[in-house]
Amino acid sequence: MAMTRRASSAALLMSLLLVMHYAIQTSAFQMNKPMQYRTDISATPTRLQAKQNPLFEYQELMVQFRAMEQQEVPFSSLRQDKQQELEKYIQTLILKKNARVDYSQLFQKSWKLIYSTSTVSLPVATSTTAYIDFLSDDKLNYRLEFGKFGLLKRMVASCTYELEAATNTLQYRYDKIASDAMGMKNINIGFMLEGRVSTIQTVYLDDQLWIDRGYEGPDGKEYVNVYVPAASD
């Protein structure tokens, strides 16, 4: 499969989602008041801390990410000082990583976006959860769940992917983008993006944590996305 790099990470898809999400959430059909989200977390030891990594920064990330999940705190609602703390741990972990990425950790698993510094991800993060579901050795779904409120419930981009081990990159092509909205399921909405390619550059990966890095905006500002294994249904 030949792919051409045209976009970094999920920026194309997220841009489309921003338009659709806010159009529906602010429509006359939206009857619920906006939810209030917590801005801090109470971190206590959890199962993610069990990963045997001696780095203090790794252990802190595991504890705090699990606390965010358990207490349902979206990363975009965290106080600035807490975001800075997490970003310091992330950057330290990236610097101390091994150069070679073992991609076998990714497969046959669903990964949940737990933290991001991308300006594209932040506006929808309070009400949206992103997942990457690896279905086989060349198929994945990029999935967005919109929670309990609003008429847009889910969006799934069915993708074909390939790995470039030499550069620690994963490229995926949008084959179909469909949504569940207003009581209807599997509505094809991605005709503008189908066939486009996005790239994920992995900078850290083990069986409990996946970090990718990209660049966005006219000034090429760096951002990171952090994923943890999604809980089984």
PDB file of C-alpha atoms in Angstrom:
ATOM      1  CA  MET A   1       0.000   0.000   0.000  1.00  0.00           C
ATOM      2  CA  ALA A   2       1.500   3.309  -1.049  1.00  0.00           C
ATOM      3  CA  MET A   3       0.727   6.297   1.110  1.00  0.00           C
ATOM      4  CA  THR A   4       1.748   9.923   0.779  1.00  0.00           C
ATOM      5  CA  ARG A   5       2.139  12.075   3.872  1.00  0.00           C
ATOM      6  CA  ARG A   6      -0.344  14.911   3.758  1.00  0.00           C
ATOM      7  CA  ALA A   7      -1.259  15.644   7.349  1.00  0.00           C
ATOM      8  CA  SER A   8       0.059  15.263  10.866  1.00  0.00           C
ATOM      9  CA  SER A   9      -1.831  12.988  13.266  1.00  0.00           C
ATOM     10  CA  ALA A  10      -5.632  13.457  13.222  1.00  0.00           C
ATOM     11  CA  ALA A  11      -5.786  17.168  12.403  1.00  0.00           C
ATOM     12  CA  LEU A  12      -7.924  16.729   9.287  1.00  0.00           C
ATOM     13  CA  LEU A  13     -10.526  14.627  11.030  1.00  0.00           C
ATOM     14  CA  MET A  14     -10.568  16.751  14.151  1.00  0.00           C
ATOM     15  CA  SER A  15     -11.124  19.908  12.095  1.00  0.00           C
ATOM     16  CA  LEU A  16     -14.214  18.366  10.556  1.00  0.00           C
ATOM     17  CA  LEU A  17     -15.409  17.278  13.979  1.00  0.00           C
ATOM     18  CA  LEU A  18     -15.082  20.760  15.411  1.00  0.00           C
ATOM     19  CA  VAL A  19     -17.487  22.110  12.825  1.00  0.00           C
ATOM     20  CA  MET A  20     -20.007  19.295  13.161  1.00  0.00           C
ATOM     21  CA  HIS A  21     -19.817  19.019  16.919  1.00  0.00           C
ATOM     22  CA  TYR A  22     -20.449  22.673  17.650  1.00  0.00           C
ATOM     23  CA  ALA A  23     -23.113  22.968  14.982  1.00  0.00           C
ATOM     24  CA  ILE A  24     -25.114  20.213  16.644  1.00  0.00           C
ATOM     25  CA  GLN A  25     -24.312  21.055  20.262  1.00  0.00           C
ATOM     26  CA  THR A  26     -25.483  24.651  19.829  1.00  0.00           C
ATOM     27  CA  SER A  27     -28.511  23.869  17.692  1.00  0.00           C
ATOM     28  CA  ALA A  28     -32.099  24.425  18.725  1.00  0.00           C
ATOM     29  CA  PHE A  29     -32.363  20.683  19.370  1.00  0.00           C
ATOM     30  CA  GLN A  30     -29.821  20.793  22.218  1.00  0.00           C
ATOM     31  CA  MET A  31     -31.891  20.744  25.415  1.00  0.00           C
ATOM     32  CA  ASN A  32     -29.291  20.046  28.091  1.00  0.00           C
ATOM     33  CA  LYS A  33     -27.283  22.593  30.054  1.00  0.00           C
ATOM     34  CA  PRO A  34     -23.477  22.424  29.660  1.00  0.00           C
ATOM     35  CA  MET A  35     -21.810  20.129  32.167  1.00  0.00           C
ATOM     36  CA  GLN A  36     -19.386  21.488  34.749  1.00  0.00           C
ATOM     37  CA  TYR A  37     -16.079  19.647  34.835  1.00  0.00           C
ATOM     38  CA  ARG A  38     -13.531  19.342  37.599  1.00  0.00           C
ATOM     39  CA  THR A  39     -10.227  21.162  37.177  1.00  0.00           C
ATOM     40  CA  ASP A  40      -8.083  19.033  39.492  1.00  0.00           C
ATOM     41  CA  ILE A  41      -7.575  15.391  40.407  1.00  0.00           C
ATOM     42  CA  SER A  42      -6.866  13.472  43.587  1.00  0.00           C
ATOM     43  CA  ALA A  43      -4.184  10.980  42.600  1.00  0.00           C
ATOM     44  CA  THR A  44      -3.878   7.729  44.530  1.00  0.00           C
ATOM     45  CA  PRO A  45      -2.076   4.468  43.599  1.00  0.00           C
ATOM     46  CA  THR A  46      -4.015   2.485  40.965  1.00  0.00           C
ATOM     47  CA  ARG A  47      -3.543  -0.492  38.656  1.00  0.00           C
ATOM     48  CA  LEU A  48      -1.606   1.536  36.076  1.00  0.00           C
ATOM     49  CA  GLN A  49       1.099   2.109  38.667  1.00  0.00           C
ATOM     50  CA  ALA A  50       1.841  -1.592  38.618  1.00  0.00           C
ATOM     51  CA  LYS A  51       3.887  -1.270  35.427  1.00  0.00           C
ATOM     52  CA  GLN A  52       7.482  -1.982  36.443  1.00  0.00           C
ATOM     53  CA  ASN A  53       9.161   1.161  35.155  1.00  0.00           C
ATOM     54  CA  PRO A  54      11.623   2.690  37.630  1.00  0.00           C
ATOM     55  CA  LEU A  55      11.235   6.246  36.382  1.00  0.00           C
ATOM     56  CA  PHE A  56       9.508   8.553  38.846  1.00  0.00           C
ATOM     57  CA  GLU A  57       7.952  10.509  35.953  1.00  0.00           C
ATOM     58  CA  TYR A  58       6.440   7.352  34.497  1.00  0.00           C
ATOM     59  CA  GLN A  59       4.913   6.322  37.794  1.00  0.00           C
ATOM     60  CA  GLU A  60       3.449   9.798  38.331  1.00  0.00           C
ATOM     61  CA  LEU A  61       1.885   9.830  34.875  1.00  0.00           C
ATOM     62  CA  MET A  62       0.316   6.420  35.412  1.00  0.00           C
ATOM     63  CA  VAL A  63      -1.199   7.402  38.746  1.00  0.00           C
ATOM     64  CA  GLN A  64      -2.529  10.743  37.549  1.00  0.00           C
ATOM     65  CA  PHE A  65      -3.940   9.463  34.262  1.00  0.00           C
ATOM     66  CA  ARG A  66      -5.832   6.713  36.055  1.00  0.00           C
ATOM     67  CA  ALA A  67      -7.166   9.237  38.541  1.00  0.00           C
ATOM     68  CA  MET A  68      -8.382  11.382  35.632  1.00  0.00           C
ATOM     69  CA  GLU A  69     -10.252   8.372  34.227  1.00  0.00           C
ATOM     70  CA  GLN A  70     -11.792   7.331  37.523  1.00  0.00           C
ATOM     71  CA  GLN A  71     -12.853  10.874  38.436  1.00  0.00           C
ATOM     72  CA  GLU A  72     -13.947  11.697  34.839  1.00  0.00           C
ATOM     73  CA  VAL A  73     -11.742  14.764  34.545  1.00  0.00           C
ATOM     74  CA  PRO A  74     -11.144  15.783  30.893  1.00  0.00           C
ATOM     75  CA  PHE A  75      -7.565  16.863  30.240  1.00  0.00           C
ATOM     76  CA  SER A  76      -8.736  20.152  28.748  1.00  0.00           C
ATOM     77  CA  SER A  77     -10.330  21.166  32.055  1.00  0.00           C
ATOM     78  CA  LEU A  78      -7.176  20.724  34.146  1.00  0.00           C
ATOM     79  CA  ARG A  79      -5.642  23.780  35.760  1.00  0.00           C
ATOM     80  CA  GLN A  80      -2.640  25.222  33.963  1.00  0.00           C
ATOM     81  CA  ASP A  81      -0.213  24.237  36.714  1.00  0.00           C
ATOM     82  CA  LYS A  82      -1.403  20.617  36.542  1.00  0.00           C
ATOM     83  CA  GLN A  83      -1.024  20.607  32.752  1.00  0.00           C
ATOM     84  CA  GLN A  84       2.506  21.953  33.092  1.00  0.00           C
ATOM     85  CA  GLU A  85       3.326  19.245  35.626  1.00  0.00           C
ATOM     86  CA  LEU A  86       2.100  16.476  33.324  1.00  0.00           C
ATOM     87  CA  GLU A  87       3.899  17.946  30.323  1.00  0.00           C
ATOM     88  CA  LYS A  88       7.168  18.050  32.278  1.00  0.00           C
ATOM     89  CA  TYR A  89       6.818  14.339  33.092  1.00  0.00           C
ATOM     90  CA  ILE A  90       5.971  13.530  29.475  1.00  0.00           C
ATOM     91  CA  GLN A  91       8.975  15.370  28.066  1.00  0.00           C
ATOM     92  CA  THR A  92      11.306  13.715  30.570  1.00  0.00           C
ATOM     93  CA  LEU A  93       9.958  10.303  29.617  1.00  0.00           C
ATOM     94  CA  ILE A  94      10.442  11.020  25.909  1.00  0.00           C
ATOM     95  CA  LEU A  95      14.061  12.047  26.472  1.00  0.00           C
ATOM     96  CA  LYS A  96      14.811   8.843  28.401  1.00  0.00           C
ATOM     97  CA  LYS A  97      13.092   6.434  26.015  1.00  0.00           C
ATOM     98  CA  ASN A  98      14.754   3.736  23.970  1.00  0.00           C
ATOM     99  CA  ALA A  99      15.232   4.700  20.325  1.00  0.00           C
ATOM    100  CA  ARG A 100      13.603   1.541  18.970  1.00  0.00           C
ATOM    101  CA  VAL A 101       9.804   1.254  19.209  1.00  0.00           C
ATOM    102  CA  ASP A 102       8.258  -2.182  19.680  1.00  0.00           C
ATOM    103  CA  TYR A 103       5.043  -1.841  17.700  1.00  0.00           C
ATOM    104  CA  SER A 104       3.811  -5.261  18.812  1.00  0.00           C
ATOM    105  CA  GLN A 105       2.526  -3.427  21.915  1.00  0.00           C
ATOM    106  CA  LEU A 106      -0.081  -1.638  19.791  1.00  0.00           C
ATOM    107  CA  PHE A 107      -1.871  -4.428  18.026  1.00  0.00           C
ATOM    108  CA  GLN A 108      -5.201  -6.054  18.872  1.00  0.00           C
ATOM    109  CA  LYS A 109      -5.811  -3.317  21.417  1.00  0.00           C
ATOM    110  CA  SER A 110      -7.864  -0.147  21.779  1.00  0.00           C
ATOM    111  CA  TRP A 111      -6.110   3.008  22.962  1.00  0.00           C
ATOM    112  CA  LYS A 112      -7.811   5.970  24.600  1.00  0.00           C
ATOM    113  CA  LEU A 113      -6.549   9.543  24.266  1.00  0.00           C
ATOM    114  CA  ILE A 114      -5.969  10.595  27.873  1.00  0.00           C
ATOM    115  CA  TYR A 115      -3.960  13.780  27.347  1.00  0.00           C
ATOM    116  CA  SER A 116      -3.013  16.124  24.514  1.00  0.00           C
ATOM    117  CA  THR A 117      -1.357  19.490  24.030  1.00  0.00           C
ATOM    118  CA  SER A 118      -2.801  19.888  20.523  1.00  0.00           C
ATOM    119  CA  THR A 119      -4.842  23.052  20.035  1.00  0.00           C
ATOM    120  CA  VAL A 120      -7.070  21.049  17.664  1.00  0.00           C
ATOM    121  CA  SER A 121      -7.955  18.481  20.332  1.00  0.00           C
ATOM    122  CA  LEU A 122      -8.562  20.844  23.233  1.00  0.00           C
ATOM    123  CA  PRO A 123     -11.848  22.523  22.142  1.00  0.00           C
ATOM    124  CA  VAL A 124     -13.772  19.232  21.947  1.00  0.00           C
ATOM    125  CA  ALA A 125     -12.026  17.312  24.713  1.00  0.00           C
ATOM    126  CA  THR A 126     -14.434  18.228  27.507  1.00  0.00           C
ATOM    127  CA  SER A 127     -17.279  16.382  25.820  1.00  0.00           C
ATOM    128  CA  THR A 128     -15.479  13.986  23.480  1.00  0.00           C
ATOM    129  CA  THR A 129     -13.283  10.937  23.962  1.00  0.00           C
ATOM    130  CA  ALA A 130     -10.973   9.743  21.173  1.00  0.00           C
ATOM    131  CA  TYR A 131      -9.938   6.125  20.633  1.00  0.00           C
ATOM    132  CA  ILE A 132      -7.706   4.268  18.195  1.00  0.00           C
ATOM    133  CA  ASP A 133      -8.849   0.666  17.780  1.00  0.00           C
ATOM    134  CA  PHE A 134      -6.403  -1.715  16.090  1.00  0.00           C
ATOM    135  CA  LEU A 135      -8.470  -4.348  14.320  1.00  0.00           C
ATOM    136  CA  SER A 136      -5.811  -6.271  12.360  1.00  0.00           C
ATOM    137  CA  ASP A 137      -2.297  -5.871  11.004  1.00  0.00           C
ATOM    138  CA  ASP A 138      -3.457  -3.224   8.517  1.00  0.00           C
ATOM    139  CA  LYS A 139      -6.871  -1.965   9.694  1.00  0.00           C
ATOM    140  CA  LEU A 140      -7.780   0.447  12.482  1.00  0.00           C
ATOM    141  CA  ASN A 141     -10.667   2.660  13.544  1.00  0.00           C
ATOM    142  CA  TYR A 142     -10.198   6.236  14.685  1.00  0.00           C
ATOM    143  CA  ARG A 143     -13.236   6.612  16.932  1.00  0.00           C
ATOM    144  CA  LEU A 144     -14.786   9.561  18.736  1.00  0.00           C
ATOM    145  CA  GLU A 145     -17.432   9.136  21.414  1.00  0.00           C
ATOM    146  CA  PHE A 146     -19.462  12.256  22.202  1.00  0.00           C
ATOM    147  CA  GLY A 147     -20.888  11.169  25.520  1.00  0.00           C
ATOM    148  CA  LYS A 148     -24.425  11.369  26.868  1.00  0.00           C
ATOM    149  CA  PHE A 149     -25.357  14.868  25.748  1.00  0.00           C
ATOM    150  CA  GLY A 150     -26.169  16.242  22.339  1.00  0.00           C
ATOM    151  CA  LEU A 151     -27.424  14.581  19.192  1.00  0.00           C
ATOM    152  CA  LEU A 152     -24.044  13.562  17.794  1.00  0.00           C
ATOM    153  CA  LYS A 153     -23.168  10.314  19.556  1.00  0.00           C
ATOM    154  CA  ARG A 154     -20.247   8.735  17.746  1.00  0.00           C
ATOM    155  CA  MET A 155     -17.970   9.150  14.767  1.00  0.00           C
ATOM    156  CA  VAL A 156     -15.786   6.377  13.352  1.00  0.00           C
ATOM    157  CA  ALA A 157     -13.122   6.664  10.684  1.00  0.00           C
ATOM    158  CA  SER A 158     -12.340   3.255   9.206  1.00  0.00           C
ATOM    159  CA  CYS A 159      -8.716   3.312   8.117  1.00  0.00           C
ATOM    160  CA  THR A 160      -5.990   1.308   6.444  1.00  0.00           C
ATOM    161  CA  TYR A 161      -2.570   1.745   8.011  1.00  0.00           C
ATOM    162  CA  GLU A 162       1.064   0.821   7.549  1.00  0.00           C
ATOM    163  CA  LEU A 163       4.148   1.138   9.727  1.00  0.00           C
ATOM    164  CA  GLU A 164       7.551   2.611   8.962  1.00  0.00           C
ATOM    165  CA  ALA A 165       9.745   1.081  11.646  1.00  0.00           C
ATOM    166  CA  ALA A 166      12.848   2.987  10.563  1.00  0.00           C
ATOM    167  CA  THR A 167      11.225   6.338  11.392  1.00  0.00           C
ATOM    168  CA  ASN A 168       8.832   5.175  14.149  1.00  0.00           C
ATOM    169  CA  THR A 169       5.831   6.377  12.149  1.00  0.00           C
ATOM    170  CA  LEU A 170       2.404   4.973  11.488  1.00  0.00           C
ATOM    171  CA  GLN A 171       0.469   6.252   8.478  1.00  0.00           C
ATOM    172  CA  TYR A 172      -3.244   5.704   8.093  1.00  0.00           C
ATOM    173  CA  ARG A 173      -5.658   6.470   5.262  1.00  0.00           C
ATOM    174  CA  TYR A 174      -9.300   7.395   5.844  1.00  0.00           C
ATOM    175  CA  ASP A 175     -11.337   4.804   3.924  1.00  0.00           C
ATOM    176  CA  LYS A 176     -14.750   5.704   5.336  1.00  0.00           C
ATOM    177  CA  ILE A 177     -16.017   8.137   7.969  1.00  0.00           C
ATOM    178  CA  ALA A 178     -19.438   7.509   9.464  1.00  0.00           C
ATOM    179  CA  SER A 179     -21.401   8.823  12.431  1.00  0.00           C
ATOM    180  CA  ASP A 180     -24.317   8.026  14.695  1.00  0.00           C
ATOM    181  CA  ALA A 181     -26.499  11.112  15.107  1.00  0.00           C
ATOM    182  CA  MET A 182     -30.113  12.075  15.697  1.00  0.00           C
ATOM    183  CA  GLY A 183     -31.151   8.435  16.082  1.00  0.00           C
ATOM    184  CA  MET A 184     -29.573   7.352  12.797  1.00  0.00           C
ATOM    185  CA  LYS A 185     -26.545   5.059  12.605  1.00  0.00           C
ATOM    186  CA  ASN A 186     -23.575   4.692  10.284  1.00  0.00           C
ATOM    187  CA  ILE A 187     -24.215   7.887   8.290  1.00  0.00           C
ATOM    188  CA  ASN A 188     -21.424   8.394   5.758  1.00  0.00           C
ATOM    189  CA  ILE A 189     -20.133  11.932   6.328  1.00  0.00           C
ATOM    190  CA  GLY A 190     -16.479  11.768   5.386  1.00  0.00           C
ATOM    191  CA  PHE A 191     -16.540  12.208   1.629  1.00  0.00           C
ATOM    192  CA  MET A 192     -14.291  15.275   1.908  1.00  0.00           C
ATOM    193  CA  LEU A 193     -11.582  13.375   3.806  1.00  0.00           C
ATOM    194  CA  GLU A 194     -11.791   9.860   2.410  1.00  0.00           C
ATOM    195  CA  GLY A 195      -8.479   8.897   0.854  1.00  0.00           C
ATOM    196  CA  ARG A 196      -6.517  11.450   2.855  1.00  0.00           C
ATOM    197  CA  VAL A 197      -3.535  10.282   4.893  1.00  0.00           C
ATOM    198  CA  SER A 198      -2.468  11.162   8.438  1.00  0.00           C
ATOM    199  CA  THR A 199       0.791  10.335  10.185  1.00  0.00           C
ATOM    200  CA  ILE A 200       1.527   9.433  13.787  1.00  0.00           C
ATOM    201  CA  GLN A 201       5.138   9.618  14.946  1.00  0.00           C
ATOM    202  CA  THR A 202       5.618   7.509  18.051  1.00  0.00           C
ATOM    203  CA  VAL A 203       8.098   8.821  20.599  1.00  0.00           C
ATOM    204  CA  TYR A 204       7.284   6.409  23.455  1.00  0.00           C
ATOM    205  CA  LEU A 205       5.470   3.077  23.593  1.00  0.00           C
ATOM    206  CA  ASP A 206       4.977   0.219  26.035  1.00  0.00           C
ATOM    207  CA  ASP A 207       1.953  -1.871  26.943  1.00  0.00           C
ATOM    208  CA  GLN A 208       0.477   0.857  29.185  1.00  0.00           C
ATOM    209  CA  LEU A 209       1.455   4.135  27.534  1.00  0.00           C
ATOM    210  CA  TRP A 210       1.689   5.424  23.959  1.00  0.00           C
ATOM    211  CA  ILE A 211       2.948   8.921  23.162  1.00  0.00           C
ATOM    212  CA  ASP A 212       3.077  10.501  19.738  1.00  0.00           C
ATOM    213  CA  ARG A 213       4.435  13.872  18.690  1.00  0.00           C
ATOM    214  CA  GLY A 214       3.503  16.215  15.857  1.00  0.00           C
ATOM    215  CA  TYR A 215       3.609  19.814  14.719  1.00  0.00           C
ATOM    216  CA  GLU A 216       0.704  22.118  13.923  1.00  0.00           C
ATOM    217  CA  GLY A 217      -0.124  25.662  12.892  1.00  0.00           C
ATOM    218  CA  PRO A 218       1.810  28.059  10.684  1.00  0.00           C
ATOM    219  CA  ASP A 219       4.679  28.217  13.171  1.00  0.00           C
ATOM    220  CA  GLY A 220       5.003  24.437  13.444  1.00  0.00           C
ATOM    221  CA  LYS A 221       4.328  24.291  17.180  1.00  0.00           C
ATOM    222  CA  GLU A 222       5.076  20.906  18.736  1.00  0.00           C
ATOM    223  CA  TYR A 223       2.316  18.937  20.448  1.00  0.00           C
ATOM    224  CA  VAL A 224       2.022  15.500  22.027  1.00  0.00           C
ATOM    225  CA  ASN A 225      -0.840  13.029  22.323  1.00  0.00           C
ATOM    226  CA  VAL A 226      -0.841  10.452  25.116  1.00  0.00           C
ATOM    227  CA  TYR A 227      -2.883   7.245  24.992  1.00  0.00           C
ATOM    228  CA  VAL A 228      -3.575   4.522  27.542  1.00  0.00           C
ATOM    229  CA  PRO A 229      -5.256   1.159  26.945  1.00  0.00           C
ATOM    230  CA  ALA A 230      -9.010   1.550  26.804  1.00  0.00           C
ATOM    231  CA  ALA A 231     -11.069  -0.320  29.358  1.00  0.00           C
ATOM    232  CA  SER A 232     -12.801  -3.407  27.997  1.00  0.00           C
ATOM    233  CA  ASP A 233     -16.494  -3.037  27.279  1.00  0.00           C
TER     234      ASP A 233
END
